[in-house]
Amino acid sequence: MDLNLSGKTALVIASSQGLGFAIAEQLVREGTNVMISGRDEEKLINKAAELESIGIGKIAFQKADITKTEDIKRLVSKTIEVFGNLHLLINNAGGPPAGSFEDLTDDDWQTSFELNLLSYVRIIREALPYLKQQGGKILNIASSSIKEPIPGLILSNTFRTGIVGLSKTLASELASHNILINTIAPGRIATDRIRHLDQFNADKQGVDLETVESTMKAAIPLKRYGTPEEFANVAVFLLSDANTYMTGSSFLVDGGMIKAI
């Protein structure tokens, strides 16, 4: 199947590691020109070199803290400066801290709101004039918590669900511009974030990390964590010309873990 991604331009937010990097890598393999971003410039330099070694799509990088409006403006502007256009926007952000309702302060809520929801709003707003020029796709990365709240992750449960509302609403507003927008939600994908959450639960329960991992895997029909590559394959499909009639939808990549219909 020809995904028709060669020569297109993608901006992948928070892509120096984890799921963002996995998507960037798969896009480059399809011949897409990719702007990666993150807060650690040294890591971006190394990851850009790694992507360039694939030798298909062109790579650029820009350091950016997506809680800062000026950084978002600079990031989108640099993408246009380097590549001349923008076809694909992949919104991503690090997960908010774990904690119960009574553990969290106003600052925790405000910081998580700005990182995990408002940043998506601001990035879409900044990228929209360029996406409108020829149509395109927006993919918002959320969490399986959009279907089933995760114990101890009330911040994620709240703001990731907001992403779904944003995507669903914008699907109608942007359709006339030939812009498709969807949400993709990872379950237990083997990243540093999941390892951190498993360690948090292990410490809370007074058990070792392996015990928590075994319990989590037992609850997944496929009996394992997914790989970043498996997640990225679905993301790239949604961003490609293989998808021309799905917008405003949410897609789980969770090995069957979530039981909600």
mmCIF file of N, CA and C in Angstrom, residues 3-89:
data_model
loop_
_atom_site.group_PDB
_atom_site.id
_atom_site.type_symbol
_atom_site.label_atom_id
_atom_site.label_comp_id
_atom_site.label_asym_id
_atom_site.label_seq_id
_atom_site.Cartn_x
_atom_site.Cartn_y
_atom_site.Cartn_z
ATOM 1 N N LEU A 3 1.421 4.764 1.022
ATOM 2 C CA LEU A 3 0.868 5.688 2.006
ATOM 3 C C LEU A 3 0.961 7.139 1.544
ATOM 4 N N ASN A 4 1.702 7.391 0.470
ATOM 5 C CA ASN A 4 1.824 8.725 -0.123
ATOM 6 C C ASN A 4 2.282 9.763 0.903
ATOM 7 N N LEU A 5 3.296 9.408 1.662
ATOM 8 C CA LEU A 5 3.853 10.320 2.659
ATOM 9 C C LEU A 5 5.185 10.919 2.225
ATOM 10 N N SER A 6 5.748 10.394 1.152
ATOM 11 C CA SER A 6 7.039 10.877 0.678
ATOM 12 C C SER A 6 6.960 12.337 0.254
ATOM 13 N N GLY A 7 7.885 13.140 0.760
ATOM 14 C CA GLY A 7 7.942 14.548 0.406
ATOM 15 C C GLY A 7 7.048 15.453 1.217
ATOM 16 N N LYS A 8 6.180 14.879 2.037
ATOM 17 C CA LYS A 8 5.337 15.705 2.902
ATOM 18 C C LYS A 8 6.125 16.148 4.132
ATOM 19 N N THR A 9 5.596 17.139 4.825
ATOM 20 C CA THR A 9 6.262 17.681 6.010
ATOM 21 C C THR A 9 5.446 17.399 7.249
ATOM 22 N N ALA A 10 6.128 16.882 8.271
ATOM 23 C CA ALA A 10 5.478 16.588 9.548
ATOM 24 C C ALA A 10 6.201 17.306 10.678
ATOM 25 N N LEU A 11 5.420 17.852 11.578
ATOM 26 C CA LEU A 11 5.940 18.415 12.826
ATOM 27 C C LEU A 11 5.509 17.487 13.950
ATOM 28 N N VAL A 12 6.495 16.892 14.611
ATOM 29 C CA VAL A 12 6.212 15.937 15.679
ATOM 30 C C VAL A 12 6.661 16.541 17.010
ATOM 31 N N ILE A 13 5.701 16.788 17.878
ATOM 32 C CA ILE A 13 5.983 17.425 19.157
ATOM 33 C C ILE A 13 6.520 16.385 20.159
ATOM 34 N N ALA A 14 7.426 16.826 21.018
ATOM 35 C CA ALA A 14 8.001 15.964 22.065
ATOM 36 C C ALA A 14 8.491 14.648 21.468
ATOM 37 N N SER A 15 9.438 14.757 20.552
ATOM 38 C CA SER A 15 9.819 13.607 19.740
ATOM 39 C C SER A 15 11.285 13.208 19.876
ATOM 40 N N SER A 16 11.918 13.573 20.974
ATOM 41 C CA SER A 16 13.307 13.168 21.183
ATOM 42 C C SER A 16 13.411 11.803 21.863
ATOM 43 N N GLN A 17 12.264 11.212 22.195
ATOM 44 C CA GLN A 17 12.254 9.891 22.824
ATOM 45 C C GLN A 17 10.838 9.324 22.770
ATOM 46 N N GLY A 18 10.696 8.091 23.205
ATOM 47 C CA GLY A 18 9.391 7.483 23.397
ATOM 48 C C GLY A 18 8.521 7.419 22.157
ATOM 49 N N LEU A 19 7.226 7.638 22.350
ATOM 50 C CA LEU A 19 6.258 7.495 21.272
ATOM 51 C C LEU A 19 6.455 8.538 20.176
ATOM 52 N N GLY A 20 6.809 9.741 20.566
ATOM 53 C CA GLY A 20 7.039 10.795 19.573
ATOM 54 C C GLY A 20 8.177 10.441 18.633
ATOM 55 N N PHE A 21 9.270 9.937 19.190
ATOM 56 C CA PHE A 21 10.404 9.544 18.354
ATOM 57 C C PHE A 21 10.052 8.368 17.464
ATOM 58 N N ALA A 22 9.305 7.409 17.997
ATOM 59 C CA ALA A 22 8.910 6.241 17.205
ATOM 60 C C ALA A 22 8.094 6.664 15.982
ATOM 61 N N ILE A 23 7.192 7.631 16.158
ATOM 62 C CA ILE A 23 6.402 8.133 15.031
ATOM 63 C C ILE A 23 7.301 8.854 14.037
ATOM 64 N N ALA A 24 8.195 9.691 14.545
ATOM 65 C CA ALA A 24 9.123 10.407 13.670
ATOM 66 C C ALA A 24 9.943 9.424 12.834
ATOM 67 N N GLU A 25 10.407 8.357 13.463
ATOM 68 C CA GLU A 25 11.218 7.372 12.753
ATOM 69 C C GLU A 25 10.433 6.692 11.637
ATOM 70 N N GLN A 26 9.201 6.298 11.929
ATOM 71 C CA GLN A 26 8.396 5.626 10.904
ATOM 72 C C GLN A 26 8.053 6.572 9.754
ATOM 73 N N LEU A 27 7.815 7.837 10.070
ATOM 74 C CA LEU A 27 7.539 8.813 9.018
ATOM 75 C C LEU A 27 8.754 9.012 8.117
ATOM 76 N N VAL A 28 9.928 9.093 8.716
ATOM 77 C CA VAL A 28 11.150 9.251 7.931
ATOM 78 C C VAL A 28 11.344 8.066 6.994
ATOM 79 N N ARG A 29 11.037 6.876 7.477
ATOM 80 C CA ARG A 29 11.156 5.675 6.649
ATOM 81 C C ARG A 29 10.211 5.724 5.448
ATOM 82 N N GLU A 30 9.125 6.486 5.580
ATOM 83 C CA GLU A 30 8.178 6.637 4.478
ATOM 84 C C GLU A 30 8.545 7.794 3.560
ATOM 85 N N GLY A 31 9.665 8.467 3.857
ATOM 86 C CA GLY A 31 10.110 9.562 3.013
ATOM 87 C C GLY A 31 9.594 10.919 3.413
ATOM 88 N N THR A 32 8.974 11.005 4.590
ATOM 89 C CA THR A 32 8.446 12.282 5.083
ATOM 90 C C THR A 32 9.572 13.141 5.630
ATOM 91 N N ASN A 33 9.486 14.445 5.393
ATOM 92 C CA ASN A 33 10.413 15.398 6.017
ATOM 93 C C ASN A 33 9.880 15.714 7.408
ATOM 94 N N VAL A 34 10.729 15.599 8.421
ATOM 95 C CA VAL A 34 10.243 15.656 9.798
ATOM 96 C C VAL A 34 11.011 16.686 10.627
ATOM 97 N N MET A 35 10.249 17.526 11.308
ATOM 98 C CA MET A 35 10.789 18.421 12.331
ATOM 99 C C MET A 35 10.530 17.769 13.684
ATOM 100 N N ILE A 36 11.602 17.457 14.427
ATOM 101 C CA ILE A 36 11.444 16.925 15.772
ATOM 102 C C ILE A 36 11.680 18.043 16.779
ATOM 103 N N SER A 37 11.143 17.860 17.985
ATOM 104 C CA SER A 37 11.254 18.914 18.989
ATOM 105 C C SER A 37 11.304 18.306 20.385
ATOM 106 N N GLY A 38 11.788 19.111 21.319
ATOM 107 C CA GLY A 38 11.871 18.692 22.710
ATOM 108 C C GLY A 38 12.610 19.749 23.497
ATOM 109 N N ARG A 39 12.772 19.520 24.788
ATOM 110 C CA ARG A 39 13.406 20.520 25.644
ATOM 111 C C ARG A 39 14.906 20.316 25.806
ATOM 112 N N ASP A 40 15.407 19.144 25.433
ATOM 113 C CA ASP A 40 16.821 18.806 25.611
ATOM 114 C C ASP A 40 17.527 18.878 24.256
ATOM 115 N N GLU A 41 18.302 19.948 24.036
ATOM 116 C CA GLU A 41 18.913 20.158 22.723
ATOM 117 C C GLU A 41 19.950 19.084 22.391
ATOM 118 N N GLU A 42 20.721 18.657 23.369
ATOM 119 C CA GLU A 42 21.727 17.625 23.112
ATOM 120 C C GLU A 42 21.067 16.319 22.653
ATOM 121 N N LYS A 43 19.968 15.976 23.293
ATOM 122 C CA LYS A 43 19.242 14.768 22.901
ATOM 123 C C LYS A 43 18.678 14.923 21.490
ATOM 124 N N LEU A 44 18.181 16.105 21.161
ATOM 125 C CA LEU A 44 17.658 16.360 19.824
ATOM 126 C C LEU A 44 18.744 16.209 18.760
ATOM 127 N N ILE A 45 19.928 16.705 19.056
ATOM 128 C CA ILE A 45 21.044 16.576 18.109
ATOM 129 C C ILE A 45 21.334 15.110 17.830
ATOM 130 N N ASN A 46 21.385 14.318 18.892
ATOM 131 C CA ASN A 46 21.682 12.889 18.741
ATOM 132 C C ASN A 46 20.572 12.154 17.992
ATOM 133 N N LYS A 47 19.316 12.476 18.326
ATOM 134 C CA LYS A 47 18.201 11.794 17.679
ATOM 135 C C LYS A 47 18.048 12.215 16.220
ATOM 136 N N ALA A 48 18.345 13.470 15.933
ATOM 137 C CA ALA A 48 18.303 13.932 14.545
ATOM 138 C C ALA A 48 19.336 13.170 13.709
ATOM 139 N N ALA A 49 20.522 12.984 14.274
ATOM 140 C CA ALA A 49 21.567 12.230 13.576
ATOM 141 C C ALA A 49 21.138 10.783 13.356
ATOM 142 N N GLU A 50 20.468 10.208 14.345
ATOM 143 C CA GLU A 50 19.972 8.839 14.220
ATOM 144 C C GLU A 50 18.945 8.728 13.095
ATOM 145 N N LEU A 51 18.058 9.699 13.006
ATOM 146 C CA LEU A 51 17.046 9.682 11.953
ATOM 147 C C LEU A 51 17.668 9.923 10.582
ATOM 148 N N GLU A 52 18.661 10.798 10.528
ATOM 149 C CA GLU A 52 19.325 11.084 9.254
ATOM 150 C C GLU A 52 20.032 9.858 8.698
ATOM 151 N N SER A 53 20.452 8.970 9.581
ATOM 152 C CA SER A 53 21.151 7.760 9.141
ATOM 153 C C SER A 53 20.228 6.825 8.359
ATOM 154 N N ILE A 54 18.915 7.007 8.508
ATOM 155 C CA ILE A 54 17.960 6.202 7.734
ATOM 156 C C ILE A 54 18.027 6.584 6.264
ATOM 157 N N GLY A 55 18.272 7.891 6.032
ATOM 158 C CA GLY A 55 18.566 8.340 4.691
ATOM 159 C C GLY A 55 17.413 8.483 3.734
ATOM 160 N N ILE A 56 16.196 8.723 4.229
ATOM 161 C CA ILE A 56 15.069 8.882 3.309
ATOM 162 C C ILE A 56 14.499 10.302 3.462
ATOM 163 N N GLY A 57 13.609 10.519 4.447
ATOM 164 C CA GLY A 57 13.088 11.862 4.662
ATOM 165 C C GLY A 57 14.143 12.779 5.254
ATOM 166 N N LYS A 58 13.978 14.080 5.045
ATOM 167 C CA LYS A 58 14.895 15.071 5.609
ATOM 168 C C LYS A 58 14.518 15.361 7.062
ATOM 169 N N ILE A 59 15.525 15.744 7.864
ATOM 170 C CA ILE A 59 15.326 15.942 9.302
ATOM 171 C C ILE A 59 15.784 17.331 9.719
ATOM 172 N N ALA A 60 15.018 17.931 10.610
ATOM 173 C CA ALA A 60 15.431 19.165 11.277
ATOM 174 C C ALA A 60 14.955 19.076 12.722
ATOM 175 N N PHE A 61 15.516 19.911 13.578
ATOM 176 C CA PHE A 61 15.080 19.899 14.971
ATOM 177 C C PHE A 61 15.042 21.312 15.523
ATOM 178 N N GLN A 62 14.218 21.485 16.544
ATOM 179 C CA GLN A 62 14.097 22.781 17.210
ATOM 180 C C GLN A 62 13.805 22.540 18.686
ATOM 181 N N LYS A 63 14.616 23.114 19.532
ATOM 182 C CA LYS A 63 14.369 23.036 20.967
ATOM 183 C C LYS A 63 13.115 23.838 21.297
ATOM 184 N N ALA A 64 12.220 23.255 22.110
ATOM 185 C CA ALA A 64 10.971 23.955 22.435
ATOM 186 C C ALA A 64 10.369 23.420 23.724
ATOM 187 N N ASP A 65 9.919 24.330 24.547
ATOM 188 C CA ASP A 65 9.112 24.019 25.724
ATOM 189 C C ASP A 65 7.680 24.386 25.358
ATOM 190 N N ILE A 66 6.827 23.383 25.172
ATOM 191 C CA ILE A 66 5.495 23.648 24.623
ATOM 192 C C ILE A 66 4.531 24.266 25.638
ATOM 193 N N THR A 67 4.986 24.530 26.846
ATOM 194 C CA THR A 67 4.166 25.312 27.774
ATOM 195 C C THR A 67 4.391 26.814 27.567
ATOM 196 N N LYS A 68 5.313 27.154 26.643
ATOM 197 C CA LYS A 68 5.628 28.554 26.377
ATOM 198 C C LYS A 68 5.182 28.940 24.972
ATOM 199 N N THR A 69 4.312 29.933 24.907
ATOM 200 C CA THR A 69 3.749 30.355 23.624
ATOM 201 C C THR A 69 4.825 30.758 22.634
ATOM 202 N N GLU A 70 5.846 31.480 23.116
ATOM 203 C CA GLU A 70 6.885 31.945 22.203
ATOM 204 C C GLU A 70 7.683 30.780 21.608
ATOM 205 N N ASP A 71 7.851 29.704 22.381
ATOM 206 C CA ASP A 71 8.555 28.532 21.861
ATOM 207 C C ASP A 71 7.724 27.831 20.784
ATOM 208 N N ILE A 72 6.419 27.783 20.988
ATOM 209 C CA ILE A 72 5.532 27.174 19.988
ATOM 210 C C ILE A 72 5.588 27.963 18.682
ATOM 211 N N LYS A 73 5.505 29.271 18.778
ATOM 212 C CA LYS A 73 5.572 30.110 17.585
ATOM 213 C C LYS A 73 6.894 29.909 16.848
ATOM 214 N N ARG A 74 7.990 29.842 17.617
ATOM 215 C CA ARG A 74 9.315 29.649 17.020
ATOM 216 C C ARG A 74 9.417 28.283 16.347
ATOM 217 N N LEU A 75 8.812 27.267 16.957
ATOM 218 C CA LEU A 75 8.867 25.903 16.426
ATOM 219 C C LEU A 75 8.136 25.797 15.089
ATOM 220 N N VAL A 76 6.931 26.327 15.020
ATOM 221 C CA VAL A 76 6.168 26.278 13.765
ATOM 222 C C VAL A 76 6.848 27.123 12.697
ATOM 223 N N SER A 77 7.323 28.286 13.092
ATOM 224 C CA SER A 77 8.006 29.171 12.148
ATOM 225 C C SER A 77 9.260 28.501 11.574
ATOM 226 N N LYS A 78 10.012 27.803 12.428
ATOM 227 C CA LYS A 78 11.229 27.111 11.967
ATOM 228 C C LYS A 78 10.870 25.984 10.998
ATOM 229 N N THR A 79 9.764 25.297 11.245
ATOM 230 C CA THR A 79 9.327 24.232 10.347
ATOM 231 C C THR A 79 9.055 24.778 8.953
ATOM 232 N N ILE A 80 8.363 25.896 8.888
ATOM 233 C CA ILE A 80 8.048 26.514 7.595
ATOM 234 C C ILE A 80 9.315 27.060 6.940
ATOM 235 N N GLU A 81 10.187 27.634 7.739
ATOM 236 C CA GLU A 81 11.440 28.180 7.217
ATOM 237 C C GLU A 81 12.290 27.091 6.565
ATOM 238 N N VAL A 82 12.359 25.924 7.208
ATOM 239 C CA VAL A 82 13.213 24.835 6.719
ATOM 240 C C VAL A 82 12.580 24.088 5.558
ATOM 241 N N PHE A 83 11.291 23.763 5.677
ATOM 242 C CA PHE A 83 10.654 22.883 4.698
ATOM 243 C C PHE A 83 9.688 23.591 3.742
ATOM 244 N N GLY A 84 9.238 24.778 4.111
ATOM 245 C CA GLY A 84 8.384 25.542 3.208
ATOM 246 C C GLY A 84 6.902 25.241 3.292
ATOM 247 N N ASN A 85 6.529 24.192 4.030
ATOM 248 C CA ASN A 85 5.120 23.827 4.134
ATOM 249 C C ASN A 85 4.916 22.935 5.356
ATOM 250 N N LEU A 86 3.656 22.590 5.599
ATOM 251 C CA LEU A 86 3.322 21.707 6.715
ATOM 252 C C LEU A 86 2.065 20.923 6.354
ATOM 253 N N HIS A 87 2.174 19.608 6.402
ATOM 254 C CA HIS A 87 1.052 18.742 6.050
ATOM 255 C C HIS A 87 0.520 17.937 7.234
ATOM 256 N N LEU A 88 1.408 17.610 8.163
ATOM 257 C CA LEU A 88 1.053 16.703 9.257
ATOM 258 C C LEU A 88 1.510 17.281 10.583
ATOM 259 N N LEU A 89 0.600 17.305 11.551
ATOM 260 C CA LEU A 89 0.928 17.770 12.897
ATOM 261 C C LEU A 89 0.626 16.661 13.883
#
